[in-house]
Amino acid sequence: MSKFHYPDLQVCVLAAGRGKRMRSNLPKVLHKVLGRAMIDHILHTVESLRPKGIAVVTGHASEMVRAHVGQPVNLEWVIQDKQLGTGHAVKQCEQVICDVRDVLIVCGDTPLLQVETLDKLVREHRQAAADVTVLTANPANPFGYGRIVRDGDGRLSSIVEEKDASESERAITEVSSGIYCVRYEVLFDLLHAIGNRNAQGEYYLPDIVPLALDAGQRVEAVMMADADEMLGVNDRVHLAHVEDVMQKKIIEEWQRRGVTVEKPDTVRIEAGVSIGIDTVIQAGCYLIGSTTIGDECRIGPNAVLVDAWLDDRVNVYAFSHIQGAAVGSDSLVGPYARLRPEARLDEHVHIGNFVEIKKSVVGDGSKVNHLSYIGDSTIGTNCNIGAGTITCNYDGANKFVTEIGDNVFVGSDTQLVAPVRVGSDATIGAGSTITSDVPDGGLTLSERNAQKYVPGWKRPQKDKP
Ligand code: UD1
Ligand code: MG
């Protein structure tokens, strides 16, 4: 549970813009940054404030955005049919907001924003008893942002958009983050008063600043400590840049929590991943989706884990691919192994090179070390599945199950034609094709051709010139 709590705060998320510059069939806020859609990043951040409610303004492809987010209890959807500007967008929320002290307005395309920064904005807004407070920043490159214009006493007087700015205004480096905290009592009167006489013919939210000042209201600016947090995504170059910034932060956070990350610039660790202490992530690893890794594991180099679950002390060697699978403690996987969805390895399991496991359980202490396919199977404890063993689970139309008991030894190059059961303590001779159930214990092997010896036989020789 988040430590923040603002039961008298309403949040508005502006996400109706088309995101034309993304050149995409997908609405901008559904583009992912480190595996999570931008709208989910911002919703996660504002939900951490535990506000009274969250209104999300959508317009372009609103059905897709709604279908993606679902219907959290404290979230209201607001439609802006025509995208007439940020001020017009906030105005559409009038019907869904009541009985709050302040309204916090954020944009849907700033996934780096941190909850602590929003908390600071609301706290300072309230301490100053302000009517309107703007969150500002000093980015390395102010191009494209609204500039913060101050009067002779250094007090905020207006915000001028890039397209409306004079040369001297463009030289200002302090910019608006587009994030505001506004007293509910004054917000909608201000919004009704703004016009659209500007370079873009839009109703600009920033215009509430001079209107509030004219009405004798108190307007404040709060500067962000880290300007990176307000980086907005308008095209795919920004998307990659924002992802880089977020990746650095996420990796540093894991390093501080006790994870060793070798060659961090080559590693991808998505936002939904979690990693235990003393785990080592080697170069080139991709940790994707909801992947969860325990303590003291060693991963890589160049392993890919997608929605994988690993218990403690698991080693995943180079070039292994694990997706939707679970690995018990003290197990070894790879190099060059593939665990597919619903593979479950219990403890102390060894899966070696060029082994593929799909929708199967491998019991404690069992080994499948070389060149095998195990699908739709259960393998008991302490089994040794020899090199080149294949479970033939598919007849071209249907899938069938292979069940193997405990302490079974399967000789190399065996085919287990499912459906088939192998009893505990059984041994299967190398090269067998097993088509019916194997009893407990003893040796089972399919008939072999007699071995021949041809004495004095010579291999063909190349003709000598
Ligand atoms: C806006 C601000 C600018 C600030 C910058 C910070 C205005 C006029 N300008 O510029 O001062 O420096 O953000 O990133 O506010 N949206 C709607 N409906 C609309 C228009 C926009 O919902 O009719 C949403 C967009 O989806 C987006 C957000 O509002 O999430 C900001 O709009 P955008 O067009 O990106 O504004 P900027 O030009 O970035
Ligand atoms: Mg923008």
Coordinates of C-alpha atoms in Angstrom, one line a residue, residues 132-400:
V132 CA -2.9 27.5 -9.3
T133 CA 0.5 25.8 -9.1
V134 CA 2.5 24.8 -12.2
L135 CA 5.2 22.2 -12.1
T136 CA 8.2 23.6 -14.0
A137 CA 11.6 22.2 -15.0
N138 CA 15.0 23.2 -16.5
P139 CA 15.6 20.6 -19.2
A140 CA 18.8 20.4 -21.3
N141 CA 16.8 21.4 -24.4
P142 CA 13.7 23.5 -23.8
F143 CA 12.6 23.3 -27.5
G144 CA 8.9 22.5 -27.9
Y145 CA 7.8 23.2 -24.4
G146 CA 5.8 26.1 -23.0
R147 CA 8.2 28.7 -21.5
I148 CA 7.8 30.1 -18.0
V149 CA 7.6 33.9 -18.3
R150 CA 8.3 35.8 -15.0
D151 CA 7.9 39.5 -14.2
G152 CA 10.4 41.9 -12.8
D153 CA 10.0 40.5 -9.3
G154 CA 10.6 37.0 -10.5
R155 CA 7.0 36.0 -10.2
L156 CA 5.3 33.7 -12.7
S157 CA 3.2 35.8 -15.1
S158 CA 2.4 33.6 -18.1
I159 CA 3.3 30.4 -20.0
V160 CA 4.0 30.9 -23.7
E161 CA 3.9 28.0 -26.1
E162 CA 6.9 27.5 -28.5
K163 CA 4.8 28.4 -31.5
D164 CA 3.5 31.6 -29.9
A165 CA 6.8 32.7 -28.4
S166 CA 8.9 35.7 -29.4
E167 CA 12.7 35.2 -29.9
S168 CA 13.4 36.5 -26.4
E169 CA 10.8 34.2 -24.9
R170 CA 12.3 31.2 -26.7
A171 CA 15.6 32.0 -25.0
I172 CA 14.0 31.2 -21.6
T173 CA 15.1 27.8 -20.3
E174 CA 12.6 27.2 -17.6
V175 CA 9.6 25.3 -19.1
S176 CA 6.2 24.0 -18.1
S177 CA 5.9 20.3 -17.5
G178 CA 2.3 20.5 -18.5
I179 CA 1.4 19.4 -14.9
Y180 CA -0.8 21.5 -12.7
C181 CA -2.4 21.5 -9.3
V182 CA -5.4 23.8 -9.2
R183 CA -8.0 24.6 -6.5
Y184 CA -11.3 23.0 -7.5
E185 CA -13.3 26.1 -6.5
V186 CA -11.5 28.2 -9.2
L187 CA -10.6 25.7 -11.9
F188 CA -13.7 25.5 -14.1
D189 CA -14.4 29.3 -14.0
L190 CA -10.9 29.8 -15.3
L191 CA -11.3 27.1 -18.0
H192 CA -14.6 28.7 -19.2
A193 CA -12.8 32.0 -19.6
I194 CA -9.9 30.8 -21.9
G195 CA -10.0 31.5 -25.6
N196 CA -8.3 30.1 -28.6
R197 CA -6.7 33.0 -30.2
N198 CA -3.2 31.6 -30.6
A199 CA -0.9 30.1 -33.2
Q200 CA -2.6 26.7 -33.0
G201 CA -6.2 27.9 -32.6
E202 CA -6.5 25.7 -29.4
Y203 CA -7.8 26.2 -25.9
Y204 CA -4.6 26.2 -24.0
L205 CA -4.6 25.0 -20.4
P206 CA -1.6 27.3 -19.6
D207 CA -3.8 30.3 -20.2
I208 CA -5.4 29.8 -16.8
V209 CA -2.2 31.3 -15.4
P210 CA -2.7 35.0 -16.6
L211 CA -6.5 34.6 -16.0
A212 CA -5.9 33.6 -12.4
L213 CA -3.5 36.5 -11.9
D214 CA -6.0 39.0 -13.4
A215 CA -8.6 37.7 -10.9
G216 CA -6.2 38.3 -8.0
Q217 CA -5.6 34.7 -7.3
R218 CA -2.4 33.2 -6.1
V219 CA -0.3 31.4 -8.7
E220 CA 2.9 29.5 -7.9
A221 CA 5.6 27.6 -9.7
V222 CA 7.3 24.5 -8.3
M223 CA 10.5 23.4 -9.9
M224 CA 11.2 19.7 -10.6
A225 CA 14.5 18.4 -9.2
D226 CA 15.0 16.0 -12.1
A227 CA 14.0 17.5 -15.5
D228 CA 14.1 14.0 -17.1
E229 CA 10.9 13.1 -15.3
M230 CA 8.8 15.4 -17.5
L231 CA 10.2 14.0 -20.8
G232 CA 7.2 13.6 -23.1
V233 CA 6.9 11.1 -25.9
N234 CA 5.7 12.6 -29.1
D235 CA 7.5 10.3 -31.6
R236 CA 9.5 7.0 -31.7
V237 CA 12.8 8.8 -31.2
H238 CA 11.4 10.2 -27.9
L239 CA 10.1 6.7 -27.1
A240 CA 13.5 5.1 -27.4
H241 CA 15.1 8.0 -25.4
V242 CA 12.5 7.7 -22.6
E243 CA 13.0 4.0 -22.5
D244 CA 16.8 4.4 -22.1
V245 CA 16.4 6.9 -19.2
M246 CA 13.9 4.6 -17.5
Q247 CA 16.1 1.5 -18.1
K248 CA 19.0 3.2 -16.4
K249 CA 16.9 4.1 -13.4
I250 CA 15.4 0.6 -13.1
I251 CA 18.8 -1.1 -13.3
E252 CA 20.3 1.3 -10.7
E253 CA 17.4 0.5 -8.4
W254 CA 18.0 -3.2 -8.7
Q255 CA 21.8 -2.7 -8.1
R256 CA 21.0 -0.7 -5.0
R257 CA 18.7 -3.5 -3.8
G258 CA 21.5 -6.1 -4.0
V259 CA 21.5 -7.4 -7.6
T260 CA 24.7 -7.5 -9.6
V261 CA 24.2 -6.4 -13.2
E262 CA 27.2 -6.9 -15.5
K263 CA 27.5 -4.6 -18.5
P264 CA 24.2 -2.9 -17.7
D265 CA 24.1 -1.1 -21.1
T266 CA 23.5 -4.5 -22.8
V267 CA 20.8 -5.7 -20.4
R268 CA 17.0 -5.1 -20.7
I269 CA 15.0 -5.4 -17.4
E270 CA 11.4 -4.4 -17.9
A271 CA 9.3 -2.5 -15.5
G272 CA 7.3 -5.5 -14.2
V273 CA 10.4 -7.7 -13.3
S274 CA 11.5 -8.5 -9.8
I275 CA 14.9 -9.9 -8.7
G276 CA 16.3 -11.2 -5.4
I277 CA 19.5 -10.3 -3.7
D278 CA 22.9 -11.6 -4.7
T279 CA 21.6 -12.6 -8.1
V280 CA 23.9 -11.9 -11.0
I281 CA 22.5 -10.8 -14.3
Q282 CA 25.2 -11.2 -17.0
A283 CA 25.6 -9.3 -20.2
G284 CA 23.0 -9.3 -22.9
C285 CA 20.1 -10.7 -20.8
Y286 CA 16.5 -9.8 -21.6
L287 CA 14.2 -10.0 -18.6
I288 CA 10.7 -9.4 -19.9
G289 CA 7.2 -9.0 -18.6
S290 CA 6.4 -10.3 -15.2
T291 CA 9.6 -12.3 -14.8
T292 CA 10.4 -13.0 -11.2
I293 CA 13.9 -14.3 -10.0
G294 CA 14.8 -15.4 -6.6
D295 CA 18.0 -14.9 -4.5
E296 CA 21.5 -16.0 -5.5
C297 CA 20.7 -16.9 -9.1
R298 CA 23.0 -16.5 -12.1
I299 CA 21.5 -15.6 -15.4
G300 CA 23.3 -15.5 -18.8
P301 CA 25.1 -14.2 -20.6
N302 CA 22.5 -13.7 -23.3
A303 CA 19.5 -15.4 -21.8
V304 CA 15.9 -14.4 -22.5
L305 CA 13.3 -14.7 -19.7
V306 CA 9.7 -13.9 -20.5
D307 CA 7.1 -14.1 -17.7
A308 CA 9.4 -16.7 -16.1
W309 CA 9.4 -17.6 -12.4
L310 CA 12.7 -18.7 -10.9
D311 CA 13.2 -19.8 -7.3
D312 CA 16.5 -19.3 -5.4
R313 CA 20.0 -20.4 -6.6
V314 CA 18.9 -21.2 -10.1
N315 CA 21.6 -21.1 -12.8
V316 CA 20.4 -20.2 -16.3
Y317 CA 23.4 -20.6 -18.7
A318 CA 24.1 -18.7 -21.9
F319 CA 21.6 -18.5 -24.8
S320 CA 18.7 -20.1 -22.9
H321 CA 15.1 -19.0 -23.6
I322 CA 12.5 -19.4 -20.8
Q323 CA 8.9 -18.3 -21.4
G324 CA 5.9 -18.8 -19.1
A325 CA 7.8 -21.5 -17.2
A326 CA 8.7 -22.0 -13.5
V327 CA 12.1 -23.3 -12.2
G328 CA 12.5 -24.6 -8.7
S329 CA 15.5 -23.8 -6.5
D330 CA 19.0 -25.2 -7.1
S331 CA 18.2 -26.1 -10.7
L332 CA 20.5 -25.7 -13.7
V333 CA 19.1 -24.7 -17.2
G334 CA 21.1 -24.6 -20.4
P335 CA 23.2 -23.5 -22.1
Y336 CA 21.0 -23.4 -25.2
A337 CA 17.9 -24.7 -23.4
R338 CA 14.3 -23.8 -24.1
L339 CA 11.5 -23.8 -21.5
R340 CA 8.1 -23.1 -23.0
P341 CA 4.8 -22.2 -21.4
E342 CA 3.7 -24.4 -18.5
A343 CA 7.0 -26.1 -18.1
R344 CA 7.6 -26.6 -14.4
L345 CA 10.8 -27.8 -13.0
D346 CA 10.8 -28.8 -9.3
E347 CA 14.0 -28.5 -7.2
H348 CA 17.6 -29.6 -8.2
V349 CA 16.5 -30.3 -11.8
H350 CA 19.1 -30.2 -14.6
I351 CA 18.1 -29.3 -18.1
G352 CA 21.0 -29.3 -20.5
N353 CA 21.8 -28.1 -24.0
F354 CA 19.3 -28.3 -26.9
V355 CA 16.5 -29.5 -24.7
E356 CA 13.0 -28.2 -25.2
I357 CA 10.4 -28.6 -22.5
K358 CA 6.7 -27.7 -23.0
K359 CA 3.7 -28.1 -20.6
S360 CA 5.5 -30.7 -18.5
V361 CA 6.5 -31.2 -14.9
V362 CA 10.0 -32.4 -14.1
G363 CA 10.3 -33.8 -10.6
D364 CA 13.0 -33.1 -7.9
G365 CA 16.5 -34.2 -8.9
S366 CA 15.6 -35.3 -12.4
K367 CA 17.9 -34.7 -15.3
V368 CA 17.3 -34.1 -19.0
N369 CA 20.7 -33.1 -20.1
H370 CA 21.0 -33.4 -23.9
L371 CA 19.1 -32.9 -27.1
S372 CA 15.6 -33.8 -26.0
Y373 CA 11.9 -32.8 -26.5
I374 CA 9.6 -33.2 -23.5
G375 CA 6.0 -32.1 -24.1
D376 CA 2.7 -32.8 -22.3
S377 CA 4.6 -35.0 -19.8
T378 CA 5.1 -35.6 -16.2
I379 CA 8.5 -36.9 -15.0
G380 CA 8.8 -38.1 -11.4
T381 CA 11.8 -37.6 -9.1
N382 CA 15.4 -38.6 -9.7
C383 CA 14.9 -39.7 -13.3
N384 CA 17.7 -39.6 -15.9
I385 CA 16.3 -39.0 -19.4
G386 CA 19.0 -39.9 -21.8
A387 CA 20.3 -37.9 -24.7
G388 CA 18.0 -37.6 -27.7
T389 CA 14.8 -38.7 -25.9
I390 CA 11.7 -37.5 -27.6
T391 CA 8.1 -37.6 -26.2
C392 CA 6.0 -38.1 -29.4
N393 CA 3.0 -36.1 -28.1
Y394 CA 1.3 -35.3 -31.3
D395 CA -0.3 -37.4 -34.0
G396 CA -1.0 -34.6 -36.4
A397 CA -4.4 -33.9 -34.9
N398 CA -4.3 -34.4 -31.1
K399 CA -1.9 -34.1 -28.2
F400 CA -1.3 -37.0 -25.8

